[in-house]
Amino acid sequence: MKKILVLNGPNLNMLGIREPGVYGSDTLASINAEIADYAKTQNIECDFYQSNCEGELVSKIHSLMTDYDGCVFNAGAYTHYSYAIRDAISSVNKPVIEIHMSNVHAREEFRHTSVISAVCKGTIAGFGKKSYMLGVEALSDII
């Protein structure tokens, strides 16, 4: 069975509370449970990790080298400016799918630029919690 990491960056622990009009009313825990159920149908095992700290996310990305076949990653605001996270993704030789629940291109201009897209296998945005399932499906096709 393939094993992937579902990685979430800053403020995603606030799902269900933070801007429900943008992100919905589901909590991160309930979304993770749905992802795990869906991943099983793809014969994939998932681990989940969320941090508000850039260095912790970098260290978890490094663990892709030895512990995982790929990663679905919602980097939150770090998407737009974290070169440390970009460098971490480019240093591991595993596919990373960048995901966003909202359509970042329909929001504030600063959200239109991703510094991590160039080192990710692909990007999925704008489908709410389903963005995660689409990320798992994309990984299942390439790992």
PDB file of C-alpha atoms in Angstrom:
ATOM      1  CA  MET A   1       0.000   0.000   0.000  1.00  0.00           C
ATOM      2  CA  LYS A   2       1.276   3.469  -0.882  1.00  0.00           C
ATOM      3  CA  LYS A   3       1.641   5.997   1.908  1.00  0.00           C
ATOM      4  CA  ILE A   4       1.190   9.753   1.575  1.00  0.00           C
ATOM      5  CA  LEU A   5       1.413  12.773   3.811  1.00  0.00           C
ATOM      6  CA  VAL A   6      -1.417  15.300   3.910  1.00  0.00           C
ATOM      7  CA  LEU A   7       0.309  18.447   5.109  1.00  0.00           C
ATOM      8  CA  ASN A   8      -1.401  21.653   6.215  1.00  0.00           C
ATOM      9  CA  GLY A   9       0.174  25.008   6.987  1.00  0.00           C
ATOM     10  CA  PRO A  10      -0.766  27.996   9.113  1.00  0.00           C
ATOM     11  CA  ASN A  11      -4.322  28.702  10.210  1.00  0.00           C
ATOM     12  CA  LEU A  12      -5.739  25.536   8.695  1.00  0.00           C
ATOM     13  CA  ASN A  13      -6.290  24.287  12.245  1.00  0.00           C
ATOM     14  CA  MET A  14      -8.953  27.031  12.328  1.00  0.00           C
ATOM     15  CA  LEU A  15     -11.091  25.499   9.578  1.00  0.00           C
ATOM     16  CA  GLY A  16     -14.749  25.557  10.567  1.00  0.00           C
ATOM     17  CA  ILE A  17     -14.177  28.790  12.493  1.00  0.00           C
ATOM     18  CA  ARG A  18     -12.136  30.999  10.164  1.00  0.00           C
ATOM     19  CA  GLU A  19     -14.033  32.588   7.282  1.00  0.00           C
ATOM     20  CA  PRO A  20     -16.642  29.861   6.757  1.00  0.00           C
ATOM     21  CA  GLY A  21     -17.896  31.745   3.691  1.00  0.00           C
ATOM     22  CA  VAL A  22     -14.525  31.084   2.052  1.00  0.00           C
ATOM     23  CA  TYR A  23     -13.422  27.788   3.609  1.00  0.00           C
ATOM     24  CA  GLY A  24     -16.690  26.134   4.664  1.00  0.00           C
ATOM     25  CA  SER A  25     -17.867  24.922   8.035  1.00  0.00           C
ATOM     26  CA  ASP A  26     -15.985  21.605   8.158  1.00  0.00           C
ATOM     27  CA  THR A  27     -13.170  21.266  10.671  1.00  0.00           C
ATOM     28  CA  LEU A  28      -9.712  20.052   9.725  1.00  0.00           C
ATOM     29  CA  ALA A  29     -10.380  16.861  11.719  1.00  0.00           C
ATOM     30  CA  SER A  30     -13.573  16.117   9.781  1.00  0.00           C
ATOM     31  CA  ILE A  31     -11.872  16.842   6.452  1.00  0.00           C
ATOM     32  CA  ASN A  32      -8.962  14.584   7.410  1.00  0.00           C
ATOM     33  CA  ALA A  33     -11.411  11.770   8.193  1.00  0.00           C
ATOM     34  CA  GLU A  34     -13.004  12.163   4.748  1.00  0.00           C
ATOM     35  CA  ILE A  35      -9.577  12.201   3.096  1.00  0.00           C
ATOM     36  CA  ALA A  36      -8.571   9.003   4.924  1.00  0.00           C
ATOM     37  CA  ASP A  37     -11.773   7.261   3.830  1.00  0.00           C
ATOM     38  CA  TYR A  38     -11.305   8.359   0.229  1.00  0.00           C
ATOM     39  CA  ALA A  39      -7.610   7.416   0.198  1.00  0.00           C
ATOM     40  CA  LYS A  40      -8.486   3.859   1.271  1.00  0.00           C
ATOM     41  CA  THR A  41     -10.562   3.527  -1.901  1.00  0.00           C
ATOM     42  CA  GLN A  42      -7.373   4.399  -3.817  1.00  0.00           C
ATOM     43  CA  ASN A  43      -5.335   1.858  -1.804  1.00  0.00           C
ATOM     44  CA  ILE A  44      -3.414   4.670  -0.109  1.00  0.00           C
ATOM     45  CA  GLU A  45      -2.633   5.146   3.563  1.00  0.00           C
ATOM     46  CA  CYS A  46      -2.498   8.743   4.845  1.00  0.00           C
ATOM     47  CA  ASP A  47      -0.712  10.493   7.658  1.00  0.00           C
ATOM     48  CA  PHE A  48      -1.847  13.995   8.597  1.00  0.00           C
ATOM     49  CA  TYR A  49       0.184  16.893   9.928  1.00  0.00           C
ATOM     50  CA  GLN A  50      -0.611  20.564  10.512  1.00  0.00           C
ATOM     51  CA  SER A  51       1.642  23.301  11.845  1.00  0.00           C
ATOM     52  CA  ASN A  52       1.609  27.056  12.094  1.00  0.00           C
ATOM     53  CA  CYS A  53       5.436  27.024  12.208  1.00  0.00           C
ATOM     54  CA  GLU A  54       7.493  27.201   9.025  1.00  0.00           C
ATOM     55  CA  GLY A  55      10.450  25.208  10.376  1.00  0.00           C
ATOM     56  CA  GLU A  56       8.221  22.363  11.523  1.00  0.00           C
ATOM     57  CA  LEU A  57       6.694  22.164   8.034  1.00  0.00           C
ATOM     58  CA  VAL A  58      10.172  22.128   6.465  1.00  0.00           C
ATOM     59  CA  SER A  59      11.215  19.247   8.727  1.00  0.00           C
ATOM     60  CA  LYS A  60       8.042  17.317   7.901  1.00  0.00           C
ATOM     61  CA  ILE A  61       8.667  17.835   4.170  1.00  0.00           C
ATOM     62  CA  HIS A  62      12.152  16.370   4.663  1.00  0.00           C
ATOM     63  CA  SER A  63      10.508  13.225   6.064  1.00  0.00           C
ATOM     64  CA  LEU A  64       9.011  12.585   2.612  1.00  0.00           C
ATOM     65  CA  MET A  65      12.397  11.206   1.559  1.00  0.00           C
ATOM     66  CA  THR A  66      12.178   8.190   3.862  1.00  0.00           C
ATOM     67  CA  ASP A  67       8.603   7.861   5.067  1.00  0.00           C
ATOM     68  CA  TYR A  68       6.217   8.642   2.196  1.00  0.00           C
ATOM     69  CA  ASP A  69       5.523   8.135  -1.494  1.00  0.00           C
ATOM     70  CA  GLY A  70       4.151  11.664  -1.966  1.00  0.00           C
ATOM     71  CA  CYS A  71       2.380  14.608  -0.382  1.00  0.00           C
ATOM     72  CA  VAL A  72      -0.798  16.656  -0.687  1.00  0.00           C
ATOM     73  CA  PHE A  73       0.114  20.087   0.680  1.00  0.00           C
ATOM     74  CA  ASN A  74      -1.976  23.115   1.574  1.00  0.00           C
ATOM     75  CA  ALA A  75       0.757  25.564   2.565  1.00  0.00           C
ATOM     76  CA  GLY A  76      -1.696  28.335   3.455  1.00  0.00           C
ATOM     77  CA  ALA A  77      -0.095  31.773   3.447  1.00  0.00           C
ATOM     78  CA  TYR A  78       3.391  30.239   3.163  1.00  0.00           C
ATOM     79  CA  THR A  79       2.452  29.453  -0.454  1.00  0.00           C
ATOM     80  CA  HIS A  80       3.051  33.068  -1.357  1.00  0.00           C
ATOM     81  CA  TYR A  81       6.422  33.791   0.236  1.00  0.00           C
ATOM     82  CA  SER A  82       8.191  30.837   1.864  1.00  0.00           C
ATOM     83  CA  TYR A  83      11.377  30.118  -0.031  1.00  0.00           C
ATOM     84  CA  ALA A  84      12.382  27.787   2.810  1.00  0.00           C
ATOM     85  CA  ILE A  85       9.363  25.587   2.074  1.00  0.00           C
ATOM     86  CA  ARG A  86      10.019  25.844  -1.662  1.00  0.00           C
ATOM     87  CA  ASP A  87      13.612  24.704  -1.143  1.00  0.00           C
ATOM     88  CA  ALA A  88      12.480  21.837   1.102  1.00  0.00           C
ATOM     89  CA  ILE A  89      10.068  20.575  -1.562  1.00  0.00           C
ATOM     90  CA  SER A  90      12.738  20.803  -4.247  1.00  0.00           C
ATOM     91  CA  SER A  91      15.231  18.930  -2.046  1.00  0.00           C
ATOM     92  CA  VAL A  92      13.096  15.794  -1.695  1.00  0.00           C
ATOM     93  CA  ASN A  93      12.595  13.564  -4.671  1.00  0.00           C
ATOM     94  CA  LYS A  94       8.901  12.883  -4.072  1.00  0.00           C
ATOM     95  CA  PRO A  95       5.824  14.318  -5.786  1.00  0.00           C
ATOM     96  CA  VAL A  96       4.012  17.113  -3.965  1.00  0.00           C
ATOM     97  CA  ILE A  97       0.570  18.302  -5.052  1.00  0.00           C
ATOM     98  CA  GLU A  98      -0.136  21.903  -4.015  1.00  0.00           C
ATOM     99  CA  ILE A  99      -3.755  22.424  -3.040  1.00  0.00           C
ATOM    100  CA  HIS A 100      -5.962  25.318  -1.989  1.00  0.00           C
ATOM    101  CA  MET A 101      -9.555  25.140  -0.860  1.00  0.00           C
ATOM    102  CA  SER A 102     -10.398  28.548  -2.303  1.00  0.00           C
ATOM    103  CA  ASN A 103      -9.747  29.830  -5.801  1.00  0.00           C
ATOM    104  CA  VAL A 104      -6.692  31.905  -4.917  1.00  0.00           C
ATOM    105  CA  HIS A 105      -6.836  33.647  -8.316  1.00  0.00           C
ATOM    106  CA  ALA A 106     -10.273  35.062  -7.531  1.00  0.00           C
ATOM    107  CA  ARG A 107      -9.067  36.568  -4.251  1.00  0.00           C
ATOM    108  CA  GLU A 108      -6.609  39.288  -3.196  1.00  0.00           C
ATOM    109  CA  GLU A 109      -3.754  39.902  -5.616  1.00  0.00           C
ATOM    110  CA  PHE A 110      -1.048  38.764  -3.178  1.00  0.00           C
ATOM    111  CA  ARG A 111      -2.622  35.287  -3.279  1.00  0.00           C
ATOM    112  CA  HIS A 112      -2.135  35.029  -7.053  1.00  0.00           C
ATOM    113  CA  THR A 113       1.572  34.191  -6.751  1.00  0.00           C
ATOM    114  CA  SER A 114       2.815  30.847  -5.467  1.00  0.00           C
ATOM    115  CA  VAL A 115       6.520  30.408  -4.849  1.00  0.00           C
ATOM    116  CA  ILE A 116       6.043  26.652  -4.415  1.00  0.00           C
ATOM    117  CA  SER A 117       4.128  25.845  -7.634  1.00  0.00           C
ATOM    118  CA  ALA A 118       7.282  25.532  -9.713  1.00  0.00           C
ATOM    119  CA  VAL A 119       8.587  22.691  -7.529  1.00  0.00           C
ATOM    120  CA  CYS A 120       5.252  20.886  -7.113  1.00  0.00           C
ATOM    121  CA  LYS A 121       3.940  18.237  -9.487  1.00  0.00           C
ATOM    122  CA  GLY A 122       0.695  20.197  -9.907  1.00  0.00           C
ATOM    123  CA  THR A 123      -1.760  22.599  -8.296  1.00  0.00           C
ATOM    124  CA  ILE A 124      -5.439  22.173  -7.456  1.00  0.00           C
ATOM    125  CA  ALA A 125      -7.448  25.162  -6.235  1.00  0.00           C
ATOM    126  CA  GLY A 126     -10.992  26.285  -5.707  1.00  0.00           C
ATOM    127  CA  PHE A 127     -12.890  23.094  -4.918  1.00  0.00           C
ATOM    128  CA  GLY A 128     -13.203  23.433  -1.148  1.00  0.00           C
ATOM    129  CA  LYS A 129     -12.448  20.261   0.782  1.00  0.00           C
ATOM    130  CA  LYS A 130     -12.724  18.311  -2.478  1.00  0.00           C
ATOM    131  CA  SER A 131      -9.377  19.887  -3.468  1.00  0.00           C
ATOM    132  CA  TYR A 132      -7.784  17.413  -1.037  1.00  0.00           C
ATOM    133  CA  MET A 133      -9.530  14.418  -2.627  1.00  0.00           C
ATOM    134  CA  LEU A 134      -8.455  15.598  -6.084  1.00  0.00           C
ATOM    135  CA  GLY A 135      -4.905  15.860  -4.750  1.00  0.00           C
ATOM    136  CA  VAL A 136      -5.039  12.289  -3.427  1.00  0.00           C
ATOM    137  CA  GLU A 137      -6.432  11.112  -6.765  1.00  0.00           C
ATOM    138  CA  ALA A 138      -3.646  12.901  -8.654  1.00  0.00           C
ATOM    139  CA  LEU A 139      -1.008  11.309  -6.410  1.00  0.00           C
ATOM    140  CA  SER A 140      -2.545   7.860  -6.815  1.00  0.00           C
ATOM    141  CA  ASP A 141      -2.015   8.193 -10.565  1.00  0.00           C
ATOM    142  CA  ILE A 142       1.708   9.019 -10.254  1.00  0.00           C
ATOM    143  CA  ILE A 143       3.072   7.123  -7.254  1.00  0.00           C
TER     144      ILE A 143
END
